[in-house]
CSV table of C-alpha atoms in Angstrom, one decimal:
chain,number,residue,atom,x,y,z
A,29,MET,CA,-6.0,-159.9,92.3
A,30,VAL,CA,-7.1,-158.3,95.2
A,31,ARG,CA,-4.5,-157.0,97.6
A,32,ILE,CA,-4.8,-158.1,101.3
A,33,LEU,CA,-3.3,-155.5,103.8
A,34,HIS,CA,-1.3,-157.3,106.6
A,35,PRO,CA,0.6,-155.6,109.5
A,36,PRO,CA,4.2,-156.6,110.0
A,37,GLN,CA,2.8,-159.2,112.7
A,38,PRO,CA,-0.1,-161.5,112.6
A,39,PRO,CA,-3.0,-159.1,113.9
A,40,THR,CA,-5.3,-160.2,116.8
A,41,TYR,CA,-8.6,-159.0,117.5
A,42,ARG,CA,-8.7,-156.8,120.4
A,43,PRO,CA,-11.9,-155.8,122.1
A,44,LEU,CA,-12.6,-152.1,121.6
A,45,LEU,CA,-12.1,-149.7,124.3
A,46,LEU,CA,-15.6,-148.5,125.4
A,47,LEU,CA,-15.5,-145.1,127.3
A,48,PRO,CA,-16.9,-146.2,130.9
A,49,LEU,CA,-19.8,-144.2,132.3
A,50,PRO,CA,-20.5,-144.5,136.1
A,51,ARG,CA,-22.4,-147.6,137.5
A,52,PRO,CA,-25.7,-146.7,139.1
A,53,PRO,CA,-25.3,-147.2,143.0
A,54,ARG,CA,-26.2,-150.5,144.5
A,55,LEU,CA,-27.2,-149.1,147.6
A,56,ARG,CA,-29.8,-146.8,148.7
A,57,VAL,CA,-28.0,-143.1,148.8
A,58,ALA,CA,-29.1,-139.7,149.5
A,59,ALA,CA,-31.0,-137.9,146.8
A,60,SER,CA,-28.3,-135.3,146.5
A,61,ALA,CA,-25.7,-138.2,145.8
A,62,THR,CA,-28.1,-139.6,143.0
A,63,SER,CA,-28.4,-136.2,141.6
A,64,HIS,CA,-24.6,-135.8,141.4
A,65,LEU,CA,-23.9,-139.2,139.8
A,66,ALA,CA,-26.5,-138.7,137.2
A,67,ALA,CA,-25.0,-135.4,136.5
A,68,MET,CA,-21.7,-137.0,136.1
A,69,SER,CA,-23.3,-139.4,133.6
A,70,THR,CA,-24.8,-136.7,131.4
A,71,ALA,CA,-21.7,-134.9,131.4
A,72,ALA,CA,-19.7,-137.9,130.3
A,73,GLN,CA,-22.0,-138.6,127.7
A,74,GLN,CA,-22.0,-135.0,126.6
A,75,ALA,CA,-18.3,-135.1,126.3
A,76,LEU,CA,-18.4,-138.3,124.3
A,77,ALA,CA,-20.9,-136.8,121.8
A,78,ASP,CA,-18.8,-133.5,121.7
A,79,GLN,CA,-15.8,-135.6,120.7
A,80,LYS,CA,-17.6,-137.4,118.1
A,81,ARG,CA,-18.7,-134.2,116.5
A,82,ALA,CA,-15.0,-132.8,116.4
A,83,VAL,CA,-14.0,-136.0,114.5
A,84,ARG,CA,-16.8,-135.8,112.0
A,85,SER,CA,-16.1,-132.1,111.4
A,86,ASP,CA,-12.4,-132.8,110.7
A,87,VAL,CA,-13.2,-135.8,108.5
A,88,ARG,CA,-15.9,-133.7,106.6
A,89,ARG,CA,-13.2,-131.4,105.7
A,90,ALA,CA,-10.9,-134.0,104.5
A,91,LEU,CA,-13.4,-135.4,102.0
A,92,LYS,CA,-14.6,-132.0,101.0
A,93,ALA,CA,-10.9,-131.6,100.0
A,94,LEU,CA,-10.7,-134.7,98.0
A,95,SER,CA,-10.5,-133.8,94.1
A,96,PRO,CA,-13.1,-135.4,92.1
A,97,ASP,CA,-10.4,-137.5,90.0
A,98,GLN,CA,-9.3,-138.7,93.3
A,99,ARG,CA,-12.4,-139.6,94.6
A,100,ALA,CA,-13.3,-141.3,91.5
A,101,THR,CA,-10.1,-143.5,91.2
A,102,GLU,CA,-10.8,-144.3,94.9
A,103,ASP,CA,-14.3,-145.4,94.1
A,104,LEU,CA,-13.3,-147.5,91.2
A,105,ALA,CA,-10.5,-149.6,93.1
A,106,ILE,CA,-12.8,-150.2,96.0
A,107,GLN,CA,-15.4,-151.3,94.2
A,108,SER,CA,-13.1,-153.6,92.1
A,109,ASN,CA,-11.4,-154.9,95.6
A,110,ILE,CA,-14.9,-156.1,96.5
A,111,THR,CA,-16.3,-157.5,93.5
A,112,ASN,CA,-13.0,-159.5,92.9
A,113,SER,CA,-12.7,-160.9,96.3
A,114,SER,CA,-13.6,-164.5,97.0
A,115,TRP,CA,-15.9,-163.7,99.9
A,116,PHE,CA,-17.8,-161.4,97.8
A,117,LYS,CA,-18.3,-164.0,95.0
A,118,ALA,CA,-19.3,-166.4,97.5
A,119,SER,CA,-21.8,-164.5,99.3
A,120,LYS,CA,-25.6,-165.5,98.5
A,121,ARG,CA,-27.5,-162.8,100.4
A,122,LEU,CA,-26.0,-159.5,101.3
A,123,CYS,CA,-27.3,-155.9,102.5
A,124,ALA,CA,-25.5,-153.0,100.9
A,125,TYR,CA,-26.0,-149.2,101.0
A,126,ILE,CA,-27.1,-147.0,98.2
A,127,SER,CA,-24.3,-144.5,97.9
A,128,CYS,CA,-25.0,-140.6,98.1
A,129,ALA,CA,-22.9,-138.3,96.3
A,130,GLN,CA,-23.9,-135.4,98.4
A,131,LEU,CA,-23.1,-137.2,101.8
A,132,ARG,CA,-19.6,-138.1,100.0
A,133,GLU,CA,-20.0,-141.8,100.5
A,134,VAL,CA,-17.8,-144.3,98.8
A,135,ASP,CA,-19.8,-145.2,95.4
A,136,THR,CA,-21.5,-148.5,95.2
A,137,THR,CA,-23.2,-148.1,92.0
A,138,LYS,CA,-20.9,-150.8,90.4
A,139,ILE,CA,-21.4,-153.3,93.2
A,140,LEU,CA,-25.0,-153.0,92.8
A,141,ALA,CA,-24.9,-153.5,89.1
A,142,GLU,CA,-22.8,-156.5,89.8
A,143,VAL,CA,-25.4,-158.0,92.2
A,144,LEU,CA,-28.2,-157.1,90.2
A,145,SER,CA,-26.8,-158.4,86.9
A,146,PRO,CA,-28.5,-161.5,85.4
A,147,ASN,CA,-25.2,-163.2,85.4
A,148,SER,CA,-24.2,-162.6,89.1
A,149,GLU,CA,-24.8,-166.2,90.2
A,150,HIS,CA,-23.1,-168.6,92.9
A,151,ASP,CA,-23.6,-172.1,92.3
A,152,GLY,CA,-26.2,-171.4,89.6
A,153,GLN,CA,-28.1,-168.9,92.3
A,154,ALA,CA,-28.4,-165.4,91.8
A,155,LYS,CA,-27.4,-163.2,94.8
A,156,GLU,CA,-30.1,-161.5,96.9
A,157,ILE,CA,-29.6,-158.2,98.0
A,158,TYR,CA,-31.3,-156.1,100.5
A,159,VAL,CA,-31.0,-152.1,100.9
A,160,PRO,CA,-32.0,-149.5,103.4
A,161,ARG,CA,-35.0,-147.3,104.0
A,162,VAL,CA,-35.0,-144.9,106.8
A,163,GLU,CA,-38.5,-145.1,108.5
A,164,ASP,CA,-38.4,-142.0,110.9
A,165,LYS,CA,-36.2,-139.8,113.0
A,166,ASN,CA,-36.1,-142.6,115.9
A,167,ARG,CA,-33.1,-144.8,114.4
A,168,ASN,CA,-35.9,-147.2,112.7
A,169,MET,CA,-34.0,-148.4,109.6
A,170,ARG,CA,-35.4,-151.3,107.5
A,171,MET,CA,-33.5,-153.5,104.6
A,172,PHE,CA,-35.8,-154.3,101.9
A,173,LYS,CA,-35.1,-156.8,99.0
A,174,ILE,CA,-34.7,-155.3,95.5
A,175,THR,CA,-34.5,-157.0,92.0
A,176,THR,CA,-33.5,-154.1,89.9
A,177,MET,CA,-32.6,-150.4,90.4
A,178,ASP,CA,-36.0,-149.5,89.4
A,179,ASP,CA,-37.3,-150.6,92.7
A,180,LEU,CA,-35.8,-147.5,94.2
A,181,ILE,CA,-37.3,-144.0,94.5
A,182,LYS,CA,-35.8,-140.7,95.9
A,183,ASN,CA,-36.9,-139.8,99.4
A,184,SER,CA,-37.4,-136.2,100.6
A,185,MET,CA,-33.6,-135.9,101.0
A,186,ASN,CA,-33.4,-136.8,97.3
A,187,ILE,CA,-31.6,-140.2,98.4
A,188,LEU,CA,-32.6,-143.4,96.6
A,189,GLU,CA,-34.6,-145.9,98.8
A,190,PRO,CA,-36.7,-149.1,98.3
A,191,SER,CA,-40.5,-148.6,98.4
A,192,PRO,CA,-42.0,-150.9,100.7
A,193,LEU,CA,-44.5,-152.2,98.0
A,194,ASP,CA,-43.5,-153.5,94.8
A,195,ALA,CA,-45.0,-152.4,91.5
A,196,SER,CA,-47.9,-154.8,92.1
A,197,GLY,CA,-48.7,-153.5,95.5
A,198,ASN,CA,-47.1,-156.6,97.2
A,199,ALA,CA,-45.1,-156.1,100.1
A,200,ARG,CA,-41.2,-156.5,99.6
A,201,GLU,CA,-39.3,-158.9,101.7
A,202,GLU,CA,-37.6,-157.4,104.6
A,203,VAL,CA,-34.4,-158.8,105.9
A,204,LEU,CA,-35.4,-159.1,109.6
A,205,SER,CA,-38.5,-161.3,108.2
A,206,ALA,CA,-36.6,-163.5,105.9
A,207,SER,CA,-36.5,-167.1,106.2
A,208,SER,CA,-32.7,-167.0,105.2
A,209,PRO,CA,-29.7,-165.1,106.6
A,210,VAL,CA,-27.4,-162.6,105.0
A,211,ASP,CA,-23.7,-163.4,105.1
A,212,LEU,CA,-22.5,-160.0,104.3
A,213,LEU,CA,-23.2,-156.2,105.3
A,214,LEU,CA,-21.6,-153.5,103.2
A,215,LEU,CA,-21.5,-150.5,105.5
A,216,PRO,CA,-21.1,-146.7,104.9
A,217,GLY,CA,-19.5,-144.4,107.7
A,218,GLN,CA,-17.7,-141.1,108.5
A,219,ALA,CA,-14.5,-142.4,109.9
A,220,PHE,CA,-12.8,-145.8,110.8
A,221,ASP,CA,-9.6,-147.1,112.3
A,222,ARG,CA,-8.0,-150.7,111.9
A,223,THR,CA,-9.2,-152.0,115.2
A,224,GLY,CA,-12.8,-152.0,114.1
A,225,ARG,CA,-14.1,-148.7,115.3
A,226,ARG,CA,-16.5,-147.0,113.1
A,227,LEU,CA,-18.0,-143.8,113.4
A,228,GLY,CA,-21.3,-142.9,111.7
A,229,ARG,CA,-23.1,-139.7,111.0
A,230,GLY,CA,-24.9,-139.4,114.4
A,231,GLY,CA,-28.3,-140.9,113.7
A,232,GLY,CA,-27.7,-144.0,115.1
A,233,TYR,CA,-29.4,-146.1,112.2
A,234,TYR,CA,-26.8,-148.5,111.3
A,235,ASP,CA,-25.9,-149.5,114.8
A,236,THR,CA,-29.4,-149.8,115.7
A,237,PHE,CA,-30.1,-152.1,112.8
A,238,LEU,CA,-26.9,-154.1,113.3
A,239,MET,CA,-27.6,-154.7,117.1
A,240,ARG,CA,-31.2,-155.9,116.1
A,241,TYR,CA,-29.8,-158.4,113.2
A,242,GLN,CA,-27.0,-159.7,115.5
A,243,GLU,CA,-29.6,-160.5,117.9
A,244,LEU,CA,-31.9,-162.2,115.3
A,245,ALA,CA,-28.8,-164.1,114.0
A,246,LYS,CA,-28.2,-165.5,117.5
A,247,GLU,CA,-32.1,-166.4,118.1
A,248,LYS,CA,-32.1,-168.1,114.8
A,249,GLY,CA,-28.6,-170.0,115.3
A,250,TRP,CA,-27.3,-168.4,112.0
A,251,SER,CA,-23.8,-167.4,111.6
A,252,GLN,CA,-23.0,-163.6,112.0
A,253,PRO,CA,-22.8,-161.9,108.7
A,254,LEU,CA,-19.3,-160.3,107.8
A,255,LEU,CA,-19.5,-156.5,108.5
A,256,VAL,CA,-17.5,-154.9,105.8
A,257,ALA,CA,-17.1,-151.0,105.7
A,258,LEU,CA,-16.0,-149.1,102.4
A,259,SER,CA,-13.5,-146.0,103.4
A,260,TYR,CA,-11.7,-143.5,101.3
A,261,SER,CA,-8.3,-142.9,102.4
A,262,VAL,CA,-8.8,-139.8,104.5
A,263,GLN,CA,-11.6,-141.7,106.6
A,264,ILE,CA,-8.9,-144.1,108.3
A,265,LEU,CA,-7.8,-142.5,111.3
A,266,GLU,CA,-5.1,-143.8,113.9
A,267,GLU,CA,-5.9,-145.8,116.5
A,268,GLY,CA,-7.4,-144.2,119.6
A,269,ILE,CA,-8.9,-141.1,118.0
A,270,ILE,CA,-12.4,-142.4,117.5
A,271,PRO,CA,-14.5,-142.3,120.6
A,272,VAL,CA,-16.8,-145.2,121.1
A,273,ASN,CA,-19.5,-146.3,123.4
A,274,SER,CA,-21.5,-149.7,124.1
A,275,THR,CA,-23.8,-149.0,121.3
A,276,ASP,CA,-21.2,-148.7,118.5
A,277,VAL,CA,-20.9,-151.9,116.6
A,278,PRO,CA,-17.3,-152.8,115.2
A,279,ILE,CA,-16.8,-153.9,111.9
A,280,ASP,CA,-14.8,-157.1,110.7
A,281,ALA,CA,-13.1,-155.4,107.9
A,282,LEU,CA,-12.2,-152.3,105.9
A,283,VAL,CA,-11.8,-152.1,102.1
A,284,THR,CA,-9.9,-149.2,100.7
A,285,SER,CA,-8.5,-148.2,97.5
A,286,SER,CA,-5.2,-150.0,98.5
A,287,GLY,CA,-6.7,-153.3,99.5
A,288,ILE,CA,-8.7,-155.4,102.1
A,289,ILE,CA,-7.8,-154.8,105.8
A,290,PRO,CA,-9.1,-157.8,107.7
A,291,ILE,CA,-9.7,-157.1,111.4
A,292,SER,CA,-11.8,-159.6,113.3
A,293,PRO,CA,-11.1,-163.4,113.4
A,294,ALA,CA,-13.9,-164.0,111.2
A,295,ALA,CA,-12.7,-161.5,108.4
A,296,LEU,CA,-9.2,-163.0,108.8
A,297,GLU,CA,-10.6,-166.5,108.3
A,298,ARG,CA,-12.5,-165.5,105.2
A,299,VAL,CA,-9.9,-163.7,103.6
A,300,GLN,CA,-7.3,-166.3,104.0
A,301,ARG,CA,-9.3,-168.8,102.1
A,302,SER,CA,-9.1,-166.4,99.2
């Protein structure tokens, strides 16, 4: 049975506290004043970036200190908590990352094996899965549908990614062009907290993709997918430590080796059905 982690009082979803940036002036002002405001804005952005770098550095050290046995134990428990959950079993289409050992990401190989297994079906229908491919250094990442692990190739950083074309030379289906929505996204990250804050590695690829997909879902009238992050115990920080801005997309739930932490109303509703 998957353990659902609840705080002492029923949790309510609280909007994330965003670090405010100075508003642009509404009236015509002197050039010197405009330059001063721009400098303040730049300074605030730099301070936020410095805070994020410091948190990432601390978490990297904590991850590096994890023993191989502890990491393996948590990997197995986290994946079991996901694959045994009712919301995972009920999902028809999902996006998931391909874990990378050198980046010390939570392992997803068992999840992928479960989805790609011929026996993985919901109401007689196999699950469909889309996995990421980084296109360039400008935060452009696409999610392509795969049907087997053989659809993946190593990129220049030795990370497995789907090729845009299949073995027959046909273009793979991309999730942003698919005719049906995904109902679940499994996300990596560097650090998280129990209010839904997620700190990535600094490239902005996932936040950019998530904002694009959420906008597409609104345009299509689709339900928003559940955003679920996978986290080692050392990656969960106290509330208020992780700095965020308006482009940081919050998650709906966290899955740890100890259980599932629902955060948003959508997550609470789906977990309570289990």
